[in-house]
Structures are given as structure tokens and as C-alpha cells.
Coordinates of C-alpha atoms (C1' of nucleotides) in Angstrom, one line a residue:
Chain A
M224 CA 34.9 8.2 5.9
Q225 CA 36.5 5.5 7.5
T226 CA 37.7 4.5 11.1
K227 CA 41.1 4.3 12.1
D228 CA 41.5 0.4 12.2
N229 CA 40.5 -0.5 8.3
P230 CA 41.3 2.5 6.1
R231 CA 39.6 0.3 3.2
A232 CA 36.1 -0.1 4.8
P233 CA 33.8 2.5 3.2
Y234 CA 31.0 3.4 5.5
I235 CA 29.2 5.9 6.4
Q236 CA 29.7 7.2 10.1
S237 CA 26.5 8.8 10.9
L238 CA 24.0 5.9 9.2
D239 CA 26.0 3.5 11.3
R240 CA 25.5 5.0 15.0
G241 CA 21.8 5.5 13.8
L242 CA 21.9 1.6 13.5
E243 CA 23.6 1.3 16.6
I244 CA 21.4 2.6 18.3
L245 CA 18.4 1.0 17.0
Q246 CA 20.2 -1.9 18.3
L247 CA 20.9 -0.7 21.5
V248 CA 17.0 0.6 22.2
G249 CA 15.9 -2.9 20.5
R250 CA 18.3 -5.1 23.2
S251 CA 17.0 -3.3 26.4
K252 CA 13.4 -4.0 27.3
R253 CA 13.3 -0.4 29.0
S254 CA 12.9 2.8 27.0
I255 CA 16.0 5.0 26.6
S256 CA 16.2 8.7 27.0
I257 CA 18.7 10.9 24.8
A258 CA 21.1 11.5 27.7
E259 CA 21.4 7.8 28.1
L260 CA 21.8 7.6 24.1
A261 CA 24.4 10.2 24.3
D262 CA 26.2 8.4 27.2
L263 CA 26.1 4.8 25.4
L264 CA 27.7 6.2 21.9
G265 CA 29.6 8.6 23.7
I266 CA 28.6 11.6 21.8
D267 CA 27.2 15.0 22.5
R268 CA 23.9 15.3 24.2
S269 CA 22.7 17.5 20.6
S270 CA 23.8 14.7 18.6
A271 CA 22.0 12.1 20.3
F272 CA 19.0 14.4 19.9
R273 CA 19.2 14.6 16.1
F274 CA 19.6 11.2 15.9
A275 CA 16.5 10.2 17.7
V276 CA 14.7 12.8 15.6
T277 CA 15.7 11.5 12.4
L278 CA 14.8 7.9 13.4
R279 CA 11.2 8.9 14.9
R280 CA 10.4 10.8 11.8
R281 CA 10.9 7.8 10.1
G282 CA 9.1 5.4 12.4
F283 CA 11.7 3.5 13.5
L284 CA 11.7 5.0 16.7
S285 CA 8.5 6.1 19.1
C286 CA 7.8 7.6 22.1
Q287 CA 5.1 6.3 25.0
P288 CA 2.1 9.3 24.9
G289 CA 3.4 12.0 27.0
K290 CA 7.1 10.4 27.9
K291 CA 10.4 11.0 26.5
D292 CA 12.4 8.2 26.0
F293 CA 12.1 6.2 23.4
L294 CA 11.1 2.6 22.1
L295 CA 11.3 0.9 18.8
G296 CA 8.9 2.3 16.2
P297 CA 5.8 0.9 14.3
S298 CA 8.3 1.0 11.1
M299 CA 10.6 -1.6 12.5
W300 CA 7.4 -3.4 13.3
A301 CA 5.7 -3.0 9.4
L302 CA 8.9 -3.8 8.1
A303 CA 9.8 -6.9 10.0
R304 CA 5.9 -8.0 9.4
E305 CA 5.9 -8.0 5.8
Y306 CA 9.3 -9.6 5.4
D307 CA 9.5 -13.2 4.4
W308 CA 11.9 -14.2 6.9
S309 CA 11.8 -17.9 6.9
K310 CA 13.1 -17.4 3.4
L311 CA 16.6 -16.0 4.1
L312 CA 16.9 -18.3 6.7
V313 CA 16.2 -20.9 4.4
D314 CA 18.3 -19.8 1.5
I315 CA 21.2 -19.5 4.2
A316 CA 20.8 -22.6 6.0
H317 CA 19.8 -25.3 2.9
P318 CA 23.3 -26.4 2.2
D319 CA 23.8 -27.1 5.9
L320 CA 20.4 -28.6 6.4
S321 CA 21.3 -31.2 3.8
L322 CA 24.8 -31.3 5.1
L323 CA 23.9 -32.5 8.4
A324 CA 21.1 -35.0 7.0
T325 CA 23.3 -36.7 5.1
Q326 CA 26.4 -36.7 7.8
I327 CA 23.9 -38.6 10.3
N328 CA 21.7 -40.2 7.5
E329 CA 18.1 -39.4 8.9
T330 CA 16.0 -36.1 8.8
A331 CA 17.2 -32.6 9.4
H332 CA 14.5 -29.9 10.4
L333 CA 14.9 -26.1 10.4
A334 CA 12.5 -24.3 12.5
V335 CA 11.3 -20.9 14.1
R336 CA 9.2 -19.6 16.6
E337 CA 5.5 -18.7 15.6
G338 CA 3.8 -17.0 18.7
K339 CA 3.4 -20.2 21.0
S340 CA 4.3 -22.9 18.6
V341 CA 7.4 -23.8 16.5
L342 CA 6.6 -23.7 12.9
F343 CA 8.9 -25.9 10.5
I344 CA 10.3 -24.2 7.6
D345 CA 12.6 -26.3 6.1
S346 CA 13.5 -30.1 5.6
A347 CA 16.1 -32.3 4.5
H348 CA 15.9 -35.7 4.0
A349 CA 18.6 -38.9 4.5
S350 CA 18.7 -41.4 1.7
R351 CA 17.1 -43.5 3.9
V352 CA 13.7 -41.9 3.5
I353 CA 11.3 -43.5 5.9
A354 CA 10.4 -39.5 5.5
A355 CA 9.1 -39.3 9.2
V356 CA 7.2 -36.1 10.5
G357 CA 7.3 -32.8 11.0
R358 CA 6.6 -31.5 7.3
T359 CA 7.2 -28.2 6.2
G360 CA 4.7 -25.5 7.3
E361 CA 3.6 -27.5 10.5
L362 CA 3.0 -26.0 13.7
H363 CA 4.0 -27.8 16.8
P364 CA 4.1 -27.5 20.3
L365 CA 7.3 -25.4 22.2
H366 CA 7.2 -27.5 25.5
C367 CA 7.8 -30.7 24.1
T368 CA 9.6 -30.9 20.5
A369 CA 13.4 -30.4 20.7
H370 CA 13.5 -27.5 18.4
G371 CA 10.7 -25.8 20.6
K372 CA 12.7 -26.8 23.6
A373 CA 16.0 -25.0 22.0
I374 CA 14.4 -22.1 20.9
L375 CA 13.3 -21.5 24.4
A376 CA 16.8 -22.1 25.6
D377 CA 17.4 -18.8 26.7
A378 CA 14.1 -18.1 28.4
D379 CA 14.2 -18.2 32.5
E380 CA 11.2 -19.4 34.3
G381 CA 9.4 -15.7 34.0
E382 CA 9.9 -15.4 30.5
L383 CA 8.3 -19.1 30.0
R384 CA 5.4 -18.4 31.9
A385 CA 4.5 -15.0 30.2
L386 CA 4.8 -17.1 26.8
L387 CA 3.1 -20.2 27.7
G388 CA 1.5 -20.1 31.0
L389 CA -2.0 -18.8 30.1
S390 CA -2.8 -22.8 29.3
P391 CA -1.6 -25.6 31.2
L392 CA 1.2 -27.6 29.0
R393 CA -0.5 -30.5 27.4
K394 CA 0.3 -33.8 27.9
Y395 CA 0.8 -35.4 24.6
T396 CA 3.0 -38.7 26.1
K397 CA 4.2 -40.0 29.6
N398 CA 7.3 -38.2 28.5
T399 CA 5.8 -34.8 28.2
I400 CA 7.2 -31.9 30.2
T401 CA 4.3 -30.6 31.9
T402 CA 5.4 -27.7 34.5
I403 CA 6.7 -24.4 33.7
G404 CA 9.3 -25.4 36.5
A405 CA 10.6 -28.4 34.8
L406 CA 10.8 -26.9 31.7
A407 CA 12.8 -23.8 33.0
E408 CA 15.7 -26.6 34.4
N409 CA 15.5 -28.0 31.2
C410 CA 15.9 -25.0 29.3
A411 CA 18.8 -24.2 31.5
A412 CA 20.4 -27.9 30.7
I413 CA 19.8 -27.1 26.9
Q414 CA 21.8 -23.8 27.4
E415 CA 24.8 -25.9 29.4
M416 CA 24.7 -29.0 26.8
G417 CA 24.2 -26.4 23.8
Y418 CA 21.3 -29.1 22.4
A419 CA 17.7 -30.1 23.3
I420 CA 16.6 -33.4 23.4
D421 CA 12.9 -34.8 22.7
D422 CA 12.9 -38.5 24.1
S423 CA 9.4 -39.1 22.6
E424 CA 7.8 -36.2 24.4
H425 CA 5.7 -35.5 21.7
A426 CA 4.9 -38.4 19.9
E427 CA 5.9 -42.0 20.7
D428 CA 8.6 -43.6 19.4
L429 CA 10.2 -40.3 18.0
R430 CA 13.2 -38.8 19.4
C431 CA 14.8 -35.7 18.0
I432 CA 17.6 -33.5 18.7
A433 CA 18.0 -30.0 18.2
A434 CA 19.9 -26.7 18.6
P435 CA 19.4 -23.6 18.8
I436 CA 20.7 -21.1 16.3
R437 CA 21.6 -17.4 17.5
F438 CA 22.1 -14.1 15.9
N439 CA 23.6 -11.5 18.1
N440 CA 22.9 -13.3 21.0
H441 CA 19.4 -13.9 20.4
V442 CA 17.8 -17.3 19.4
I443 CA 16.1 -16.9 15.9
G444 CA 15.7 -20.5 15.1
S445 CA 16.3 -23.8 15.5
I446 CA 17.9 -27.1 13.5
G447 CA 17.7 -30.5 14.5
I448 CA 17.1 -34.2 13.2
S449 CA 14.4 -36.7 13.7
A450 CA 14.4 -40.6 14.0
P451 CA 12.8 -43.5 15.8
V452 CA 14.1 -44.6 19.1
S453 CA 15.5 -47.6 17.6
R454 CA 17.8 -45.4 15.6
L455 CA 18.7 -42.7 17.8
P456 CA 19.5 -44.5 21.2
D457 CA 20.8 -42.7 24.3
S458 CA 24.5 -43.7 23.7
L459 CA 24.4 -41.5 20.5
Y460 CA 22.9 -38.6 21.8
S461 CA 26.4 -36.7 22.3
E462 CA 27.9 -37.6 19.3
Y463 CA 24.7 -36.3 17.2
G464 CA 24.5 -33.1 19.7
E465 CA 27.9 -32.1 19.0
K466 CA 27.0 -32.5 15.2
V467 CA 23.7 -30.4 15.6
C468 CA 25.7 -27.9 17.4
V469 CA 28.2 -27.3 14.8
I470 CA 26.0 -26.8 12.2
A471 CA 23.5 -24.3 14.2
N472 CA 26.6 -22.3 15.4
K473 CA 27.9 -22.1 11.3
I474 CA 24.7 -21.2 10.0
G475 CA 24.9 -18.1 13.2
G476 CA 27.8 -17.2 11.7
L477 CA 26.8 -17.5 7.8
L478 CA 24.2 -14.7 9.3
R479 CA 26.6 -12.6 10.6
N480 CA 28.4 -12.6 7.3
S481 CA 25.7 -13.5 5.2
E482 CA 27.1 -12.7 1.6
Chain B
M242 CA 21.7 19.7 7.7
Q243 CA 18.5 20.6 7.0
T244 CA 16.3 20.0 4.1
K245 CA 14.9 22.7 1.8
D246 CA 12.0 22.8 3.2
N247 CA 11.7 23.3 7.2
P248 CA 15.3 24.8 8.2
R249 CA 14.2 24.0 11.4
A250 CA 14.2 20.4 11.3
P251 CA 17.3 19.1 12.7
Y252 CA 17.7 15.7 10.8
I253 CA 20.8 13.4 9.9
Q254 CA 20.5 13.1 6.1
S255 CA 22.6 10.3 5.7
L256 CA 20.9 8.4 8.3
D257 CA 17.3 9.5 7.1
R258 CA 18.6 8.0 3.2
G259 CA 19.5 5.0 4.9
L260 CA 16.2 4.3 6.7
E261 CA 14.8 5.2 3.3
I262 CA 16.6 2.2 1.7
L263 CA 15.5 0.4 4.9
Q264 CA 11.8 1.2 3.6
L265 CA 12.5 0.5 0.0
V266 CA 14.0 -2.9 0.1
G267 CA 11.4 -3.8 3.1
R268 CA 8.4 -3.1 0.7
S269 CA 9.5 -4.7 -2.6
K270 CA 9.1 -8.6 -2.5
R271 CA 12.3 -8.8 -4.5
S272 CA 15.6 -8.3 -4.0
I273 CA 17.2 -5.0 -4.9
S274 CA 20.8 -4.0 -6.6
I275 CA 22.8 -1.0 -5.8
A276 CA 22.1 0.6 -9.0
E277 CA 18.3 0.4 -8.5
L278 CA 18.9 2.0 -5.2
A279 CA 21.1 4.8 -6.7
D280 CA 18.5 5.2 -9.3
L281 CA 15.6 5.0 -6.5
L282 CA 17.1 7.9 -4.2
G283 CA 18.6 9.6 -6.9
I284 CA 22.4 9.5 -5.7
D285 CA 25.5 8.4 -7.4
R286 CA 26.2 4.6 -7.5
S287 CA 28.8 5.0 -5.2
S288 CA 27.1 6.7 -2.6
A289 CA 24.7 3.7 -3.1
F290 CA 27.0 1.2 -2.7
R291 CA 28.8 2.9 0.8
F292 CA 25.6 2.8 2.1
A293 CA 24.3 -0.8 1.5
V294 CA 27.8 -1.6 2.6
T295 CA 27.1 0.3 6.2
L296 CA 23.9 -1.5 6.4
R297 CA 25.1 -4.8 5.9
R298 CA 27.9 -4.3 8.4
R299 CA 25.6 -4.4 11.0
G300 CA 23.0 -6.7 9.6
F301 CA 20.2 -4.9 8.6
L302 CA 20.4 -6.0 4.9
S303 CA 22.1 -9.0 3.4
C304 CA 22.9 -10.9 0.3
Q305 CA 21.9 -13.7 -0.7
P306 CA 24.8 -16.6 -1.2
G307 CA 26.7 -15.4 -4.0
K308 CA 24.3 -12.6 -5.3
K309 CA 24.8 -9.2 -5.0
D310 CA 21.3 -7.8 -4.4
F311 CA 20.0 -7.0 -1.1
L312 CA 17.1 -8.4 1.2
L313 CA 16.3 -6.9 4.8
G314 CA 19.0 -8.8 7.2
P315 CA 18.7 -10.7 10.2
S316 CA 19.2 -7.7 12.4
M317 CA 15.5 -6.5 11.1
W318 CA 14.5 -9.7 12.2
A319 CA 16.4 -10.4 15.3
L320 CA 14.9 -6.7 16.4
A321 CA 11.5 -7.1 15.4
R322 CA 11.0 -10.6 17.2
E323 CA 12.6 -9.8 20.7
Y324 CA 10.5 -6.6 20.7
D325 CA 7.0 -6.8 22.7
W326 CA 5.0 -5.1 19.9
S327 CA 1.7 -5.6 21.4
K328 CA 2.7 -3.5 24.2
L329 CA 3.5 -0.5 22.0
L330 CA 0.0 -1.0 19.8
V331 CA -1.6 -1.3 23.1
D332 CA -0.3 1.9 25.0
I333 CA -0.7 3.9 21.9
A334 CA -4.3 2.5 21.5
H335 CA -6.0 1.5 24.6
P336 CA -7.6 5.2 25.0
D337 CA -9.3 5.0 22.0
L338 CA -10.1 1.3 22.5
S339 CA -12.2 2.8 25.6
L340 CA -13.8 5.5 23.7
L341 CA -14.9 3.0 21.0
A342 CA -16.2 0.8 23.8
T343 CA -18.2 3.4 25.8
Q344 CA -19.6 5.2 22.4
I345 CA -20.8 1.9 21.4
N346 CA -21.5 0.6 24.8
E347 CA -20.4 -2.4 23.7
T348 CA -17.0 -5.0 24.1
A349 CA -14.0 -3.7 22.0
H350 CA -11.1 -5.5 20.9
L351 CA -7.6 -5.3 19.9
A352 CA -5.9 -7.8 17.6
V353 CA -2.9 -8.4 15.6
R354 CA -2.3 -11.1 13.1
E355 CA 0.1 -13.8 14.8
G356 CA 1.0 -16.4 11.7
K357 CA -2.2 -18.0 10.7
S358 CA -4.7 -16.7 13.3
V359 CA -5.8 -13.7 15.1
L360 CA -4.4 -12.4 18.5
F361 CA -6.3 -10.2 20.8
I362 CA -3.8 -8.2 22.6
D363 CA -6.4 -5.9 24.7
S364 CA -9.9 -5.2 25.0
A365 CA -12.4 -2.5 26.8
H366 CA -15.7 -3.7 28.4
A367 CA -18.7 -0.9 28.4
S368 CA -20.7 -0.6 31.2
R369 CA -23.1 -3.2 29.8
V370 CA -20.8 -6.2 31.1
I371 CA -22.3 -9.1 29.2
A372 CA -18.5 -9.4 28.8
A373 CA -18.3 -11.5 25.7
V374 CA -16.0 -13.3 23.9
G375 CA -12.3 -13.1 22.8
R376 CA -10.5 -12.4 25.8
T377 CA -7.0 -10.8 26.2
G378 CA -4.4 -13.4 24.8
E379 CA -6.8 -15.4 23.0
L380 CA -6.1 -17.0 19.3
H381 CA -8.8 -17.0 16.4
P382 CA -8.8 -18.1 13.2
L383 CA -8.2 -15.6 10.3
H384 CA -10.8 -16.2 7.7
C385 CA -14.0 -16.1 10.0
T386 CA -13.8 -13.3 12.2
A387 CA -14.2 -9.3 11.5
H388 CA -10.8 -8.8 12.9
G389 CA -9.6 -11.8 10.9
K390 CA -11.0 -10.3 7.8
A391 CA -9.9 -6.8 8.4
I392 CA -6.3 -7.8 9.1
L393 CA -6.8 -9.7 5.6
A394 CA -8.2 -6.8 3.6
D395 CA -5.6 -5.9 1.7
A396 CA -4.3 -9.7 0.4
D397 CA -5.1 -10.4 -2.9
E398 CA -6.0 -14.3 -3.5
G399 CA -2.9 -15.4 -4.3
E400 CA -1.7 -14.2 -0.9
L401 CA -4.6 -15.5 0.6
R402 CA -4.2 -19.0 -0.9
A403 CA -0.2 -18.7 0.3
L404 CA -1.3 -17.8 4.2
L405 CA -4.3 -20.2 4.2
G406 CA -4.5 -22.4 1.7
L407 CA -2.5 -25.6 3.2
S408 CA -5.9 -26.3 5.2
P409 CA -9.1 -26.1 4.0
L410 CA -11.0 -23.5 5.7
R411 CA -12.8 -24.6 8.4
K412 CA -16.7 -24.5 8.8
Y413 CA -17.3 -23.1 12.5
T414 CA -21.5 -22.0 11.8
K415 CA -23.2 -22.0 8.7
N416 CA -22.3 -18.3 7.7
T417 CA -18.8 -19.3 7.5
I418 CA -16.8 -18.5 4.3
T419 CA -15.0 -21.6 3.3
T420 CA -13.1 -20.7 0.1
I421 CA -10.6 -18.8 -0.8
G422 CA -12.6 -17.2 -3.6
A423 CA -15.4 -16.1 -1.5
L424 CA -12.9 -14.9 1.2
A425 CA -10.9 -12.6 -1.3
E426 CA -14.4 -11.0 -2.6
N427 CA -14.8 -10.4 0.8
C428 CA -11.8 -8.5 1.4
A429 CA -12.2 -6.4 -1.6
A430 CA -15.4 -5.4 -0.2
I431 CA -13.8 -4.7 2.9
Q432 CA -10.9 -2.6 1.3
E433 CA -13.9 -0.6 0.0
M434 CA -16.2 -0.1 2.6
G435 CA -13.4 0.6 5.3
Y436 CA -14.7 -2.3 7.8
A437 CA -15.3 -6.0 8.1
I438 CA -18.2 -7.6 9.2
D439 CA -18.5 -11.2 10.9
D440 CA -22.2 -12.4 11.3
S441 CA -21.8 -15.2 13.3
E442 CA -19.0 -16.8 11.0
H443 CA -17.2 -17.9 14.0
A444 CA -19.9 -18.3 16.7
E445 CA -23.7 -18.4 16.7
D446 CA -25.3 -15.0 17.7
L447 CA -22.2 -13.6 17.5
R448 CA -21.8 -10.4 15.7
C449 CA -18.2 -8.3 15.1
I450 CA -17.3 -5.1 13.5
A451 CA -13.7 -4.1 12.9
A452 CA -11.3 -2.1 10.8
P453 CA -7.9 -2.6 9.8
I454 CA -5.1 -0.4 11.1
R455 CA -2.6 0.9 9.0
F456 CA 0.7 2.5 8.7
N457 CA 2.8 3.5 6.1
N458 CA -0.4 1.4 3.8
H459 CA 0.4 -1.9 5.8
V460 CA -2.6 -3.4 7.7
I461 CA -0.8 -4.0 11.0
G462 CA -4.0 -4.8 13.6
S463 CA -7.6 -4.4 13.9
I464 CA -10.3 -3.1 16.1
G465 CA -13.7 -3.5 16.7
I466 CA -16.5 -4.2 18.1
S467 CA -18.5 -7.5 19.5
A468 CA -21.9 -8.0 20.4
P469 CA -24.7 -10.6 20.4
V470 CA -27.0 -10.4 17.1
S471 CA -30.1 -8.6 19.0
R472 CA -28.0 -5.9 19.8
L473 CA -26.3 -5.3 16.5
P474 CA -28.8 -5.7 13.8
D475 CA -28.0 -5.0 10.3
S476 CA -29.3 -1.6 10.6
L477 CA -26.6 -0.3 12.5
Y478 CA -24.1 -1.9 10.3
S479 CA -23.0 1.3 8.8
E480 CA -23.2 3.7 11.6
Y481 CA -20.7 1.5 13.8
G482 CA -18.8 0.6 10.8
E483 CA -18.2 4.2 10.3
K484 CA -17.3 4.5 13.9
V485 CA -14.7 1.8 14.2
C486 CA -13.3 3.2 10.8
V487 CA -12.9 6.7 12.4
I488 CA -11.2 5.1 15.5
A489 CA -8.9 2.6 13.4
N490 CA -7.5 5.5 11.3
K491 CA -7.2 7.7 14.2
I492 CA -4.9 5.0 15.8
G493 CA -3.1 4.4 12.7
G494 CA -1.9 8.1 12.6
L495 CA -1.1 8.0 16.3
L496 CA 1.2 5.9 15.6
R497 CA 2.5 7.9 12.3
N498 CA 3.3 10.9 14.9
S499 CA 3.5 8.5 17.9
E500 CA 5.0 11.2 20.2
Chain C
dT38 C1' 6.3 26.4 46.6
dC39 C1' 10.5 27.4 45.1
dG40 C1' 14.9 26.5 43.4
dA41 C1' 18.4 23.9 41.6
dA42 C1' 20.2 20.5 39.2
dA43 C1' 19.4 17.4 35.1
dT44 C1' 17.7 16.7 30.8
dG45 C1' 15.3 18.7 26.7
dT46 C1' 16.0 21.7 22.4
dT47 C1' 18.3 25.7 19.1
dG48 C1' 22.1 28.1 17.0
dC49 C1' 26.6 28.5 15.4
dG50 C1' 31.0 27.9 13.0
dC51 C1' 34.3 25.1 12.0
dA52 C1' 36.5 20.4 10.5
dG53 C1' 35.6 15.9 9.2
dT54 C1' 32.7 13.5 6.2
dG55 C1' 29.6 12.3 2.6
dC56 C1' 29.0 13.3 -1.9
dG57 C1' 29.6 12.8 -7.0
dC58 C1' 33.1 12.5 -10.4
dA59 C1' 35.9 9.6 -13.2
dA60 C1' 38.8 5.9 -13.4
dT61 C1' 39.5 1.0 -12.7
dT62 C1' 37.4 -3.9 -11.6
dT63 C1' 33.8 -7.4 -12.1
dT64 C1' 30.0 -9.4 -13.8
dT65 C1' 26.5 -10.6 -17.1
dG66 C1' 24.8 -11.3 -21.4
dT67 C1' 25.5 -13.0 -26.4
Chain D
dA199 C1' 35.8 -13.8 -26.2
dC200 C1' 33.8 -9.4 -26.4
dA201 C1' 31.1 -4.9 -25.1
dA202 C1' 28.0 -3.6 -22.1
dA203 C1' 26.6 -3.1 -17.4
dA204 C1' 27.0 -3.0 -12.6
dA205 C1' 29.9 -3.4 -8.5
dT206 C1' 34.1 -0.9 -6.7
dT207 C1' 37.8 2.6 -5.3
dG208 C1' 40.1 6.7 -5.2
dC209 C1' 39.8 11.7 -4.9
dG210 C1' 39.1 16.5 -3.7
dC211 C1' 35.3 19.9 -2.6
dA212 C1' 31.4 21.5 -0.7
dC213 C1' 28.6 21.0 2.7
dT214 C1' 26.9 18.5 6.7
dG215 C1' 27.4 16.5 10.9
dC216 C1' 29.5 17.7 15.4
dG217 C1' 30.5 19.6 19.4
dC218 C1' 30.2 23.4 22.4
dA219 C1' 27.2 27.0 24.7
dA220 C1' 23.0 29.1 25.5
dC221 C1' 18.3 28.4 26.1
dA222 C1' 14.4 26.1 27.6
dT223 C1' 11.7 22.6 30.1
dT224 C1' 11.2 19.0 33.1
dT225 C1' 12.3 16.7 37.6
dC226 C1' 13.3 16.5 42.2
dG227 C1' 14.0 17.7 47.0
dA228 C1' 13.4 20.4 50.6

DNA sequence: TCGAAATGTTGCGCAGTGCGCAATTTTTGT
DNA sequence: ACAAAAATTGCGCACTGCGCAACATTTCGA
């Protein structure tokens, strides 16, 4: 009943394989055939077939009309939509959010993407209660906030255009990035550094530093801090950026274990 | 390997049970314990335990810190987020969307909820090309469009308040519903009739009729038609409403089979 | 248009796996 | 602190899921 390596882990092989299929199909943008599944899992075609049938019966996989290969199905969608995901992330991340706020002695925020915006789902305030911006529940633009750019970090220019391209990027301040090209460059830099900076790009006299929270190599949210320019000079970028990254990675790790 | 009833359906029992668990956990708002799972599935505690462990290993279930009971996990979230759901629905629904447009000879739209808005993801135009409102990709308010209200149909007053309550309902026209209470009543009526009506509640001289698309008893989107008041008098409400409902239910059925 | 190769689907039988039972450990409630 | 409930582990049998091989269907190239 268990794998070779750990005789003490009582897990169910066929369920595990089914879940692996879901993840494989979910990650590849294109649809996957039975034969490919069999190859990827190293199992027989007939087995792959039976797995696929089972997953489709429950609506976790579906086929495009007329085709035989598989995409994620509506059950996945229905479950994920109904669920209060923010709650999960908030539950797991809140202690570290507070930690970050006290470490740096500024306001810290937790955010996720919602459509074409950033949604702030939690915050923690340091004793210094000028209690700034970005209250929980607010929506802000993606292209000119540290959280937004952190969430976009892994997107290439094409994906950015698909997501934001319909309307031109609105200019909020003189620092706002207004072209997709420039935003793509910025994202590349964020990937390199690990954190995103908003230097008064959304509101005057407000700087933020945020880092993407990753799970299974996908960005699922961001965490960061905000402060007026006077308290967040350039010279502190790398120190604070490091701290934010560490916390973001820690939260990613907690999601993995999530126990 | 198969259930009692159909010896010809080659499905995998333990995967199926695992998926059933995901759906059970996903639908109940609160977290579920091992004991409850065992009860709900009619299996032994030890089995339920092994299922839960397997699901958690892959991140499809998670526990709140310190607790032992289960919520949907981050894998579910990550998969669903990455995926291009609109595409699935558009693929499946487009033929019927066109059908609806030609049947009624007006513009038809397909929409899903995105956060606190309605997102139009597809449309079909009749020959009569005054090609109205609601282009694909646009966001509109939930509380004053037929699509929005159809999507909210199953929500009770508490849920509406949780979703919309932070800011007051904006008044677009003299017909706009502006209180949560009135909206809840309207939703109840929609549930009863099966379709929602927007009588110039969002834009003057524009009426829409839309019906919720359901999957597993959850509203996942809406389909409907739009036309100027002159071409959509009260007397046609029930006839068109019926037609829209029929198509919406048909799409729901296609999602079930989705082949 | 046809035939060959690839893919999808079904039947079958064995071995490995998942199941329930029962014992042990941990948690909860009073 | 004790009892009751829940979680976790061990164990062995039966049944399930697996690969194999046959069959059906689709794809593709000439």
C-alpha cells in the first residue's frame, strides 16, 4: 500500500495517481491525450483510460466537443469558485504577516489577484499607527502597485498583454508604468531580485515593497509592506526586500505542508 | 473494479471516492473531520484517514494550523487559478449562444462572475446588427444587470451582503435596485421564474433577460439576450425567458457530459 | 481511396492493494 | 484526572486495479 521509500506513509496509490493526472493536465495549457497520460505516468494505456474515465465522470476532466483529449473540467471550477480561498491564505499567513509588520515596524499587507486587480485580503499594523492605505477588501490596479507587480512577476509580455492589454495602462502618478513593454521588463527584474517595488507609482508619497507567494511554482498571492517615502528610502530597499522575500517563501512553504 | 449497477463502466473505486471527498469538503463551508468523512462515505475510519492523507500530500486538502479537520487545499486553488475557464465554457456554450441569438434575433451574451462584477466572455449577434452593449471582456455591476442577478440567484441576503455590502449599491438609472433587501427579493423571484430581467436598471432603454447556468447545483455563469425596450416589451418576457432558460439548462447538461 | 500505424476501448486473470477490524495513541470534554 | 471520542497504526484477506493482449476506431501518408 505504500511506496518504496517510506513504509510508514499510508497513502492510496490510485487516488494519488489520479491527483497527479489532475496536476499534469492543469499545468499544461494544451489538452492531453490518453496516450500522453500513460507515457507521463509510466502506466499502461488501459489504466490511463480508466483513470481518465473516472475523472471525467466526476467532472474533474472534460473533453472539448468532438475531441478525445482532456482538459480540466467544470467540477474543478465549481469547487474552486465556491471556496473562500482568502480565508485559507489568511489563516496560514497571518502570523507571519504580523511578524513582518513588527520586524519592519510598518503596515504589512497580504493580497491576491482578482481578475484584473489586486485584492487586499489581510493586513497587520505596527505600533506606529499612521495606518496607511490599502484596507482589507480594497481593489487596486495590477500595473502600478508592488503587490500587483509581484503577482505578475512570472508573466511574459504576451501574458501581460492578454491580461491587461484591452485598455491602456492608466497613469496615476508621474512614476506610473504605462506601457506593457516597460512592465514586462520590470517583471523580469522582479523575478531576478525576488521582490517588487512601487515607488509612488500608484499614490504620491507612498512606497511599497512586495514579494510573490508561490505554490507549486505558481504565484498565488503576494505579501509586502507600505510606508511613506520618508520612512522607506532607497537605501533600505534591499534590506526590506530581503525580509519580505524570506517571509513570502516561508508562507509558500507553509502552504506545502499546511498542517 | 466496477459498481454493482453497470458492469461495463471501468472506473477506479478509490479515485472516485477521493474525488467524492473533494466535492464533499468543497461544498460544506466548514471544515470536515476524518470521522465525518467516514460517516458520509460509509467507510471505515482508517480508510477515511488514508484518503485524507493522500489528498493532503498533494495539497488538495489542508488543515488549519493546529487543527485536524480538513479544508480544500492550495493545489485546488493553484490549478483553478491558472486555468482558462472562460475558454472551456465558451467552447461548450458557443453553438447554443448562436442558436439563442438567431432564435430571438437579438444579441446574446455569455457571462461569468469575476469578483464583484460580471465578466462578459462571449457573444453572438443576430443578423439585426445594431450590435448593442456588453462587448466581450467588459466588466459590469452585479446588482443591476440581468446577467449579474442571474449569477446571484441562489444567494441569500447574508451572502449578498458579504459580497456587495461593503459599498452601497450604485444607482445607474431610476430603475436600479439600490438595497440589498430588494435585491434578495428579486433573487428569490429569479429562482422561482428561472430567469432574471434587467428593465433599464443599468443603462436607459436597454432591457436584458438572462438565466443562470448551473453545474452541480452551483451557478457558474449566465446566458442571456439584450435589446432596446422597443423590441423587448413586457409581453415577451415570459416567452423569451423560457427560451433563455432552456438554453441555460442545456448548457448545464453539456457541462455534465462534456464530451 | 486505401492500408498501415497510432490511439482508444474492452476482457481477463493474477498479484498487489485497499479495505475493515481491532489495538494503540492522541485529543477532547468535564 | 478520567472517561469518551477521535485519530492513527498493524494486520490479513478479498477484491480491486493493473498490465497484457485482442479488438475497434481514428489518423495519416501515398
